[in-house]
Short mmCIF file of C-alpha atoms and ligand atoms in Angstrom, two decimals:
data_model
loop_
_atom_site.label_atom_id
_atom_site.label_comp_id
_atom_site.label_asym_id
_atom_site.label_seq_id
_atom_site.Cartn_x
_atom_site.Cartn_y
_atom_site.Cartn_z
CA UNK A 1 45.30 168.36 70.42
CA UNK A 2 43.21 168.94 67.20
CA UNK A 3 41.04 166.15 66.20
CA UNK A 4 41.86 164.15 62.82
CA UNK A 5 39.89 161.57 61.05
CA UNK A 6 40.74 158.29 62.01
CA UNK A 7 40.82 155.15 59.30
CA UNK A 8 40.62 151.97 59.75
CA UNK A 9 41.20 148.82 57.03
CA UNK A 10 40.30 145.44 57.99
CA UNK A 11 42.95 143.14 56.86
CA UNK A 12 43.24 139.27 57.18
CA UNK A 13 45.85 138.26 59.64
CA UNK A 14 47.22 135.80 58.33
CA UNK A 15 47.64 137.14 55.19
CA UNK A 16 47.14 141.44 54.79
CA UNK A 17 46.20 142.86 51.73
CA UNK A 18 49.59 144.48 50.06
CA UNK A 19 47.61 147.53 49.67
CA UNK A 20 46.28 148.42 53.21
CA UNK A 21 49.49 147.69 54.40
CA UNK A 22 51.22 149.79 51.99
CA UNK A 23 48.61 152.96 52.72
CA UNK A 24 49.31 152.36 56.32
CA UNK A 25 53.30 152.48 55.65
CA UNK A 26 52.88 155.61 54.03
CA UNK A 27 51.02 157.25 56.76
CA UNK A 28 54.16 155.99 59.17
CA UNK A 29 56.68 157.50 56.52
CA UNK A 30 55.22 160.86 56.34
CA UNK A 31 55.33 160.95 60.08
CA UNK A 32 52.03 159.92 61.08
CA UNK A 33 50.44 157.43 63.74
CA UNK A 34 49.13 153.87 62.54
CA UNK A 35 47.78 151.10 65.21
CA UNK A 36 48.49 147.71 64.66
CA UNK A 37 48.42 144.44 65.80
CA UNK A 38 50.56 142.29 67.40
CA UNK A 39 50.41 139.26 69.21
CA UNK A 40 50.44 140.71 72.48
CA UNK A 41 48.42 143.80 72.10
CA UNK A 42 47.87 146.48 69.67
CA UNK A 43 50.67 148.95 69.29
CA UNK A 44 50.78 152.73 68.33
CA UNK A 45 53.63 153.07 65.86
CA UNK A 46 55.34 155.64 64.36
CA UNK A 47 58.88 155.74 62.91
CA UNK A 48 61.14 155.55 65.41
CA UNK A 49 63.62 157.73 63.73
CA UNK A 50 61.45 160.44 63.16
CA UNK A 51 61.78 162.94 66.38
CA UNK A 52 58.85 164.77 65.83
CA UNK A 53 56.29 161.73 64.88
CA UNK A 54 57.47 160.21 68.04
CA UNK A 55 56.19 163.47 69.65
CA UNK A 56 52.82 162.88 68.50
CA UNK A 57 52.93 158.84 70.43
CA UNK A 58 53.80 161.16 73.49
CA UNK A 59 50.66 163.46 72.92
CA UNK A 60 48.23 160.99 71.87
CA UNK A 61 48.38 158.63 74.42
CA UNK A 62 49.57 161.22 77.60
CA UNK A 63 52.45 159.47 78.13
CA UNK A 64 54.95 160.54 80.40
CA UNK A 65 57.73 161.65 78.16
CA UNK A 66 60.38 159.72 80.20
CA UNK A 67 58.84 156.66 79.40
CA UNK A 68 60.93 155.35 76.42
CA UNK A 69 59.19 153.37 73.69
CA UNK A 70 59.94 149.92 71.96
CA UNK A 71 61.24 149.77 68.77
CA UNK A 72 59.70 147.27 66.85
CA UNK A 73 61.70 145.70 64.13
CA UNK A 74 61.39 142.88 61.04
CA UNK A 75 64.73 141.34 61.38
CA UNK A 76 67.76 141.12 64.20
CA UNK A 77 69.87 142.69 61.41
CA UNK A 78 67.26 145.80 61.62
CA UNK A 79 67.95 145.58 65.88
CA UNK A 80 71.43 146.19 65.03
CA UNK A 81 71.30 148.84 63.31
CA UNK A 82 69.90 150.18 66.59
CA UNK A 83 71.68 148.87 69.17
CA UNK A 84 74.84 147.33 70.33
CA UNK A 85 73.87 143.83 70.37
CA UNK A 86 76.08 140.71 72.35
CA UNK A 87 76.35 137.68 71.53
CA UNK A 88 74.12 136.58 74.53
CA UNK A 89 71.20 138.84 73.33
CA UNK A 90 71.67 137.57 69.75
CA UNK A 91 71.19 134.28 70.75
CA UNK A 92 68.07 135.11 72.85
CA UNK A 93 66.97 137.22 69.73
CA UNK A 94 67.50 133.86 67.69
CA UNK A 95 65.75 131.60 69.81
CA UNK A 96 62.77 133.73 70.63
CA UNK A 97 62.06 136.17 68.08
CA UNK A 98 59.49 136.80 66.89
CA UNK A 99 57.69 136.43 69.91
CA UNK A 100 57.14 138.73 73.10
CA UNK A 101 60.52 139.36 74.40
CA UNK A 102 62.31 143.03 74.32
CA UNK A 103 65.64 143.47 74.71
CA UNK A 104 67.34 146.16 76.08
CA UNK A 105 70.29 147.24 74.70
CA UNK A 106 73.01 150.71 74.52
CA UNK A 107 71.76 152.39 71.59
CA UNK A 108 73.17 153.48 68.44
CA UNK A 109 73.07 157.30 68.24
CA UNK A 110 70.70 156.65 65.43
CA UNK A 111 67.93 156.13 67.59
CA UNK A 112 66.39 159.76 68.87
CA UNK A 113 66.59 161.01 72.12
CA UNK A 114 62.70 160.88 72.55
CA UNK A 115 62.54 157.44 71.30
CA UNK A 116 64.80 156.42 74.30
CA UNK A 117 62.90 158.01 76.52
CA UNK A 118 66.08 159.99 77.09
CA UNK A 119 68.39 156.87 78.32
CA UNK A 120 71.24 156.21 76.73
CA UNK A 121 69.57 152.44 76.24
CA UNK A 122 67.18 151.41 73.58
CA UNK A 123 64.24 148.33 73.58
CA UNK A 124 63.93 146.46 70.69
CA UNK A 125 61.80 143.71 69.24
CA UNK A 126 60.26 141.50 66.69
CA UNK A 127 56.75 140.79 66.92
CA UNK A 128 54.98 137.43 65.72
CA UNK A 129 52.40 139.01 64.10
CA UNK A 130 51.83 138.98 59.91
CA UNK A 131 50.51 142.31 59.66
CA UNK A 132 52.81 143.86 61.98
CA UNK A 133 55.86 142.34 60.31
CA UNK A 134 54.21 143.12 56.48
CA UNK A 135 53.96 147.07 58.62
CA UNK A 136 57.49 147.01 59.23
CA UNK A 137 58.81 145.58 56.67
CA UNK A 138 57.06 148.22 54.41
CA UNK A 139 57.91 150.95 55.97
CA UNK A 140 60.90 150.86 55.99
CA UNK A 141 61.52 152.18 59.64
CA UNK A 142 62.09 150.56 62.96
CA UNK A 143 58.39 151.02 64.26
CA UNK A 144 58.43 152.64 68.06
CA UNK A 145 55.10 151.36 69.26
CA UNK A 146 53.89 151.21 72.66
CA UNK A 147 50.20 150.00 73.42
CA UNK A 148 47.49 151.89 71.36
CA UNK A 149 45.42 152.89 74.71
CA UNK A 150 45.27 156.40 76.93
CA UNK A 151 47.98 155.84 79.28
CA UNK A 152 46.89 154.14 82.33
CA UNK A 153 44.03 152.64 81.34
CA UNK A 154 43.83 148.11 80.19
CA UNK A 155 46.07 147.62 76.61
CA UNK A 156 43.98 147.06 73.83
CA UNK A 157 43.42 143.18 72.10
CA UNK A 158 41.16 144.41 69.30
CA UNK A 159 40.68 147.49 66.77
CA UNK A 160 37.51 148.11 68.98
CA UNK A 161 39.37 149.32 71.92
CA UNK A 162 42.03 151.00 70.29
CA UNK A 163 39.28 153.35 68.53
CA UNK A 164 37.49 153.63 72.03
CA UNK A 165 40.46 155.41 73.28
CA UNK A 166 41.66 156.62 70.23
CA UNK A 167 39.33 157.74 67.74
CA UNK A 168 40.19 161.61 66.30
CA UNK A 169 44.01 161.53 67.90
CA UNK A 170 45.57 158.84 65.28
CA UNK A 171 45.64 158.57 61.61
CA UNK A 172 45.41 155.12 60.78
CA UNK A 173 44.41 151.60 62.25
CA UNK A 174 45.03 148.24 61.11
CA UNK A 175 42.28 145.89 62.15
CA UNK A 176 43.77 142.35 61.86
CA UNK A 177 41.59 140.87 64.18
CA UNK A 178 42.00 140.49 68.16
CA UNK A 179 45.61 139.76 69.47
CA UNK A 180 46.39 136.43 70.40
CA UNK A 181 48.85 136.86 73.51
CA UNK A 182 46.84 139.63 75.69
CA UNK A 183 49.47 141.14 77.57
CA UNK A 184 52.42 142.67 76.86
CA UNK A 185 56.02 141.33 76.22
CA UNK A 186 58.53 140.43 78.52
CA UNK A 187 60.88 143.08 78.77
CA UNK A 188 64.70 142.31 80.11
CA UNK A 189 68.40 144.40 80.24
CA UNK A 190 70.83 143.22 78.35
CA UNK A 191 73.12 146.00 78.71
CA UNK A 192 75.58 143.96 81.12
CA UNK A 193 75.42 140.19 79.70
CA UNK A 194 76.63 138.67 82.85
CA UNK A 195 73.76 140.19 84.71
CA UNK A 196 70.51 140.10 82.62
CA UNK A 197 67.95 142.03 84.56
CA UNK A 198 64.13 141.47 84.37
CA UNK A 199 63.08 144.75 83.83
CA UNK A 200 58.91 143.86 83.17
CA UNK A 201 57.56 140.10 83.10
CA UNK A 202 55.02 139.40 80.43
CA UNK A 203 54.07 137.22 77.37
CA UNK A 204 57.36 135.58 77.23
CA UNK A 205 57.95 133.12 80.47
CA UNK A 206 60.76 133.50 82.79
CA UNK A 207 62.00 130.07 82.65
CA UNK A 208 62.13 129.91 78.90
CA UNK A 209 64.43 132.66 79.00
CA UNK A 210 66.55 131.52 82.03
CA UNK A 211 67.04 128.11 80.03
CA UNK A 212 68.65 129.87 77.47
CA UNK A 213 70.35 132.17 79.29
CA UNK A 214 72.03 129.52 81.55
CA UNK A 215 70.75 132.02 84.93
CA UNK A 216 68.95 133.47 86.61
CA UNK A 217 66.85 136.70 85.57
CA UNK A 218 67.39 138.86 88.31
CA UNK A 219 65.25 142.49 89.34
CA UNK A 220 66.96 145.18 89.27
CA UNK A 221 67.01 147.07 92.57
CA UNK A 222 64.66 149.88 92.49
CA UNK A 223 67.16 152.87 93.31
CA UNK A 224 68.40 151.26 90.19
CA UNK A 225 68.47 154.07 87.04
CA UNK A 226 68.19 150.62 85.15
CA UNK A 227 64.54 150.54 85.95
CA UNK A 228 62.11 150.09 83.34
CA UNK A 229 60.69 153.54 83.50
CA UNK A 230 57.34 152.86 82.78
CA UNK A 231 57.01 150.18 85.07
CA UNK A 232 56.50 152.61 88.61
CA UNK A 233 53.48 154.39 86.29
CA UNK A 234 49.64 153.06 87.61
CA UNK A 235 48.74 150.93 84.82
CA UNK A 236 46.62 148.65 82.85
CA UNK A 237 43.56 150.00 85.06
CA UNK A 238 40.02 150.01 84.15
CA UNK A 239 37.79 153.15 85.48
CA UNK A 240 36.04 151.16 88.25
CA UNK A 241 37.62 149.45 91.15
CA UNK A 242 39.73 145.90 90.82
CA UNK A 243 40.05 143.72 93.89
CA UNK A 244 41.97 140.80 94.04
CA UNK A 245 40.62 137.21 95.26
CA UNK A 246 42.76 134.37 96.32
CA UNK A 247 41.25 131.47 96.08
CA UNK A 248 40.38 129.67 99.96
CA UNK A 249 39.36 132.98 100.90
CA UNK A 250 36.27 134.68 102.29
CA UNK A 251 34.59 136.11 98.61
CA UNK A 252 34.74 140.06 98.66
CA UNK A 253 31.02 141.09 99.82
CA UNK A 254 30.10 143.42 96.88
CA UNK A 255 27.43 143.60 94.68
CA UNK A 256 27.18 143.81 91.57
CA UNK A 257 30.37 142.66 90.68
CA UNK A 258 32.14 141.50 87.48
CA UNK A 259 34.76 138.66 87.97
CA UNK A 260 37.58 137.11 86.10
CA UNK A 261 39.42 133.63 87.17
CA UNK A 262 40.11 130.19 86.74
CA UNK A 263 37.65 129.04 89.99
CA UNK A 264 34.45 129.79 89.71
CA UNK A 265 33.38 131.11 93.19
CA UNK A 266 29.13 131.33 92.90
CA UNK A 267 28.83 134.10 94.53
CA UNK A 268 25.71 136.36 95.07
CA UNK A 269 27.11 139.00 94.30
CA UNK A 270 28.66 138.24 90.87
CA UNK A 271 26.41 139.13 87.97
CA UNK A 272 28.64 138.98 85.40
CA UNK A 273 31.76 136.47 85.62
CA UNK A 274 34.43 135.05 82.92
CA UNK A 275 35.88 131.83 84.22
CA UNK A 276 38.57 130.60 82.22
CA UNK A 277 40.33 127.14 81.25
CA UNK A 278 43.90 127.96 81.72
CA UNK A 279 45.95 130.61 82.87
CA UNK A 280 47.09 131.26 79.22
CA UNK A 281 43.55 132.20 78.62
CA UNK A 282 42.88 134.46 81.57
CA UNK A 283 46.69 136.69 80.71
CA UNK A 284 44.54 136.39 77.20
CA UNK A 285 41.18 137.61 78.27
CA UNK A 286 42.08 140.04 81.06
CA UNK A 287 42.53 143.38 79.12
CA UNK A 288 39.18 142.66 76.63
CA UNK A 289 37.69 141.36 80.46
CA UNK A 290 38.26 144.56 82.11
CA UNK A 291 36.54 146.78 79.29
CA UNK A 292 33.76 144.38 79.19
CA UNK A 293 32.91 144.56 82.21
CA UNK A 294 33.79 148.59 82.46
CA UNK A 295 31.05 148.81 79.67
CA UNK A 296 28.57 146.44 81.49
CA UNK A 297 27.30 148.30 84.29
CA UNK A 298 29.05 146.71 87.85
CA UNK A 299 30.53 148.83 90.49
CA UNK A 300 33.65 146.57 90.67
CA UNK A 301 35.78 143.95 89.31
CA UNK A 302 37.18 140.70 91.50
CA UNK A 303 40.34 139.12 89.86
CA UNK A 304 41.54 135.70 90.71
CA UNK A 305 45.26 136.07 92.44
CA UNK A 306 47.35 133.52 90.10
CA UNK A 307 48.07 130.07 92.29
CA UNK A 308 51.80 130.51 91.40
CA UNK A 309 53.74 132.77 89.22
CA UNK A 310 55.42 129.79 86.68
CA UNK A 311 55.08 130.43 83.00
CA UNK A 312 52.66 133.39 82.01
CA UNK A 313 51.47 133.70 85.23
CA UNK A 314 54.27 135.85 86.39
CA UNK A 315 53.48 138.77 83.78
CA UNK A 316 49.56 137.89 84.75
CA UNK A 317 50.23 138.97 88.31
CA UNK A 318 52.14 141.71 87.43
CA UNK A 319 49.03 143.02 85.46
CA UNK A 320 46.37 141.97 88.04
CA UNK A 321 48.32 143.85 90.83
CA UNK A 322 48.98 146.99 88.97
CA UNK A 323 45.30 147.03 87.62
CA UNK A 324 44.06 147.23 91.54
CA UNK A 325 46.48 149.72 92.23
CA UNK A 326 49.33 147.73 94.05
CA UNK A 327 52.11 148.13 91.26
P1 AMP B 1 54.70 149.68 76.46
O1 AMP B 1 55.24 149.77 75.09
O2 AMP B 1 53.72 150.74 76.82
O3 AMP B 1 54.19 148.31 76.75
O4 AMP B 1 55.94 149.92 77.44
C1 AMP B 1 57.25 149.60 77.10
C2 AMP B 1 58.03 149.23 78.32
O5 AMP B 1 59.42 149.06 77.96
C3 AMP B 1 57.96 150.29 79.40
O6 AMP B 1 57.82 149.69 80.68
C4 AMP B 1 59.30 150.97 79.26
O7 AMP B 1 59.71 151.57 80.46
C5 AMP B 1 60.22 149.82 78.83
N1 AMP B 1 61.39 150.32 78.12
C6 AMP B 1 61.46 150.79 76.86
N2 AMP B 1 62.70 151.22 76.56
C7 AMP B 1 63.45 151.01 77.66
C8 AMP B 1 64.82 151.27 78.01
N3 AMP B 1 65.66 151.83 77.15
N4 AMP B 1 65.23 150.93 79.25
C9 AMP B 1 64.38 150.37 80.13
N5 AMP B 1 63.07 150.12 79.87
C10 AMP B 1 62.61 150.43 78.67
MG1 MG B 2 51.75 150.02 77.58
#
């Protein structure tokens, strides 16, 4: 692909400058790509009813094109204009949005072929993020936006890392500071009410949804055409080996190695190591962790296996095990 100039504006996140936003909404409505924060990780948007500016999210990143793309939106009313929404996926869109749940759905015929990935479904969401939602709203457009990173390799938290991968293949980035979630949203199918299927687990927990729902989340099985797509792709990995640790057990006998967890395990053969104070913070720090420690010279990485897989650490495993290769 030919190179371009990439530009980035720095914007607060709490509060973006009308302006920057408004020069990045112009790039998205003359078909071009603009990263931007969310508050899981960065995204890649273009207008998501724009065919051939969805091409370009396809050719910059090297993703597979059967791997549809979320549409990211400002307002449910904006969702259904997209897709046939129920009355159970409104009121999941009511009680969590914005936040880091997507929501399949059948889509309107609206929504381009390429968007969907070619399914006759669509993913939609609204992200709890300032800039992104001052983005959207701007624009005009639905925003299709999947992470701003060279498929396969960890989702970006900060401008940084979306310009490591990125630099010379996008038009425009949006630097409102690092993300707050870390990894990406929860994504479920809504297409059949009665049977709400967890298609990818993530930023939003399991049980908060189940609460709602009333039931259980179940997996689809995975003959199923229902399958997230992009979920049997290797993913999230950094370019030197991840092994897992579970706590109790012998300490992997390399050296040097960079290591992520909650324990800290003092071993020899750890030079570098990020212990964290909660599993919120580790699903926070594990993307930034793994290009850290990519940049920093070991010949591998040992991740702490989550103790359980309640609240975030569901989506954290999901991550971790795809990241060594066992997704
Ligand atoms: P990303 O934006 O890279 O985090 O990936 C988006 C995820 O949503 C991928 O795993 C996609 O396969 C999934 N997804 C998007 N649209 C659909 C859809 N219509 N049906 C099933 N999964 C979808
Ligand atoms: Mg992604």
């Amino acid at each position: 692909m030919t190179k371009m100039k990439t530009i980035t504006a720095t914007v607060d996140r709490w509060h973006p400058d009308p302006l920057k936003v408004s020069k990045a909404a112009r790039v998205l409505m003359a078909g071009g790509l603009v990263a931007f924060p969310t508050e899981t990780v960065y995204g890649l948007g273009a207008d998501a009813l724009n065919p051939e500016a969805v091409a370009k999210i396809y050719e910059a990143k090297g993703r597979p094109s059967d791997n549809p793309l979320i549409l990211h939106v400002y307002s449910i009313v904006q969702a259904m204009h997209l897709v046939e929404m129920n009355d159970t996926a409104e009121k999941l869109a009511l009680k969590f949005w914005p936040g880091p749940l997507t929501l399949v759905l059948p889509a309107k015929s609206c929504v381009p072929s390429i968007t969907r990935g070619g399914l006759d479904t669509a993913a939609v969401r609204m992200p709890a993020n300032k800039v992104a939602e001052a983005l959207i709203y701007a624009s005009g457009c639905p925003v299709a936006a999947p992470s701003a990173h060279l498929s396969g390799r960890p989702s970006p938290t900060d401008a940084d890392s979306v310009l490591q991968d990125m630099d010379g293949r996008i038009d425009f980035i949006l630097d409102g500071g690092s993300t707050t979630g870390g990894i990406e949203s929860t994504v479920i199918d809504m297409t059949n009410p009665e049977r709400p299927l967890m298609l990818r687990p993530g930023g939003m927990p399991r049980e908060d949804i189940e609460e709602v729902l009333g039931c259980r989340l179940e997996l689809p099985d995975t003959l199923s055409t229902k399958r997230s797509p992009g979920t049997h792709y290797r993913h999230y990995s950094p370019d030197i080996p991840v092994i897992i640790w579970r706590k109790g057990e012998k300490f992997p006998d390399v050296f040097p190695a960079g290591y992520m967890g909650i324990d800290d395990p003092e071993s020899d053969g750890v030079t570098n190591k990020i212990v964290f104070t909660s599993y919120e913070d580790y699903a926070h720090g594990l993307f930034a962790g793994f290009r850290k420690f990519e940049a920093g010279g070991v010949a591998c990485i040992v991740v702490q296996w989550p103790e359980d897989d309640s609240g975030i650490n569901e989506g954290l495993r999901d991550r971790i095990s795809r990241a060594a290769g066992l997704g």
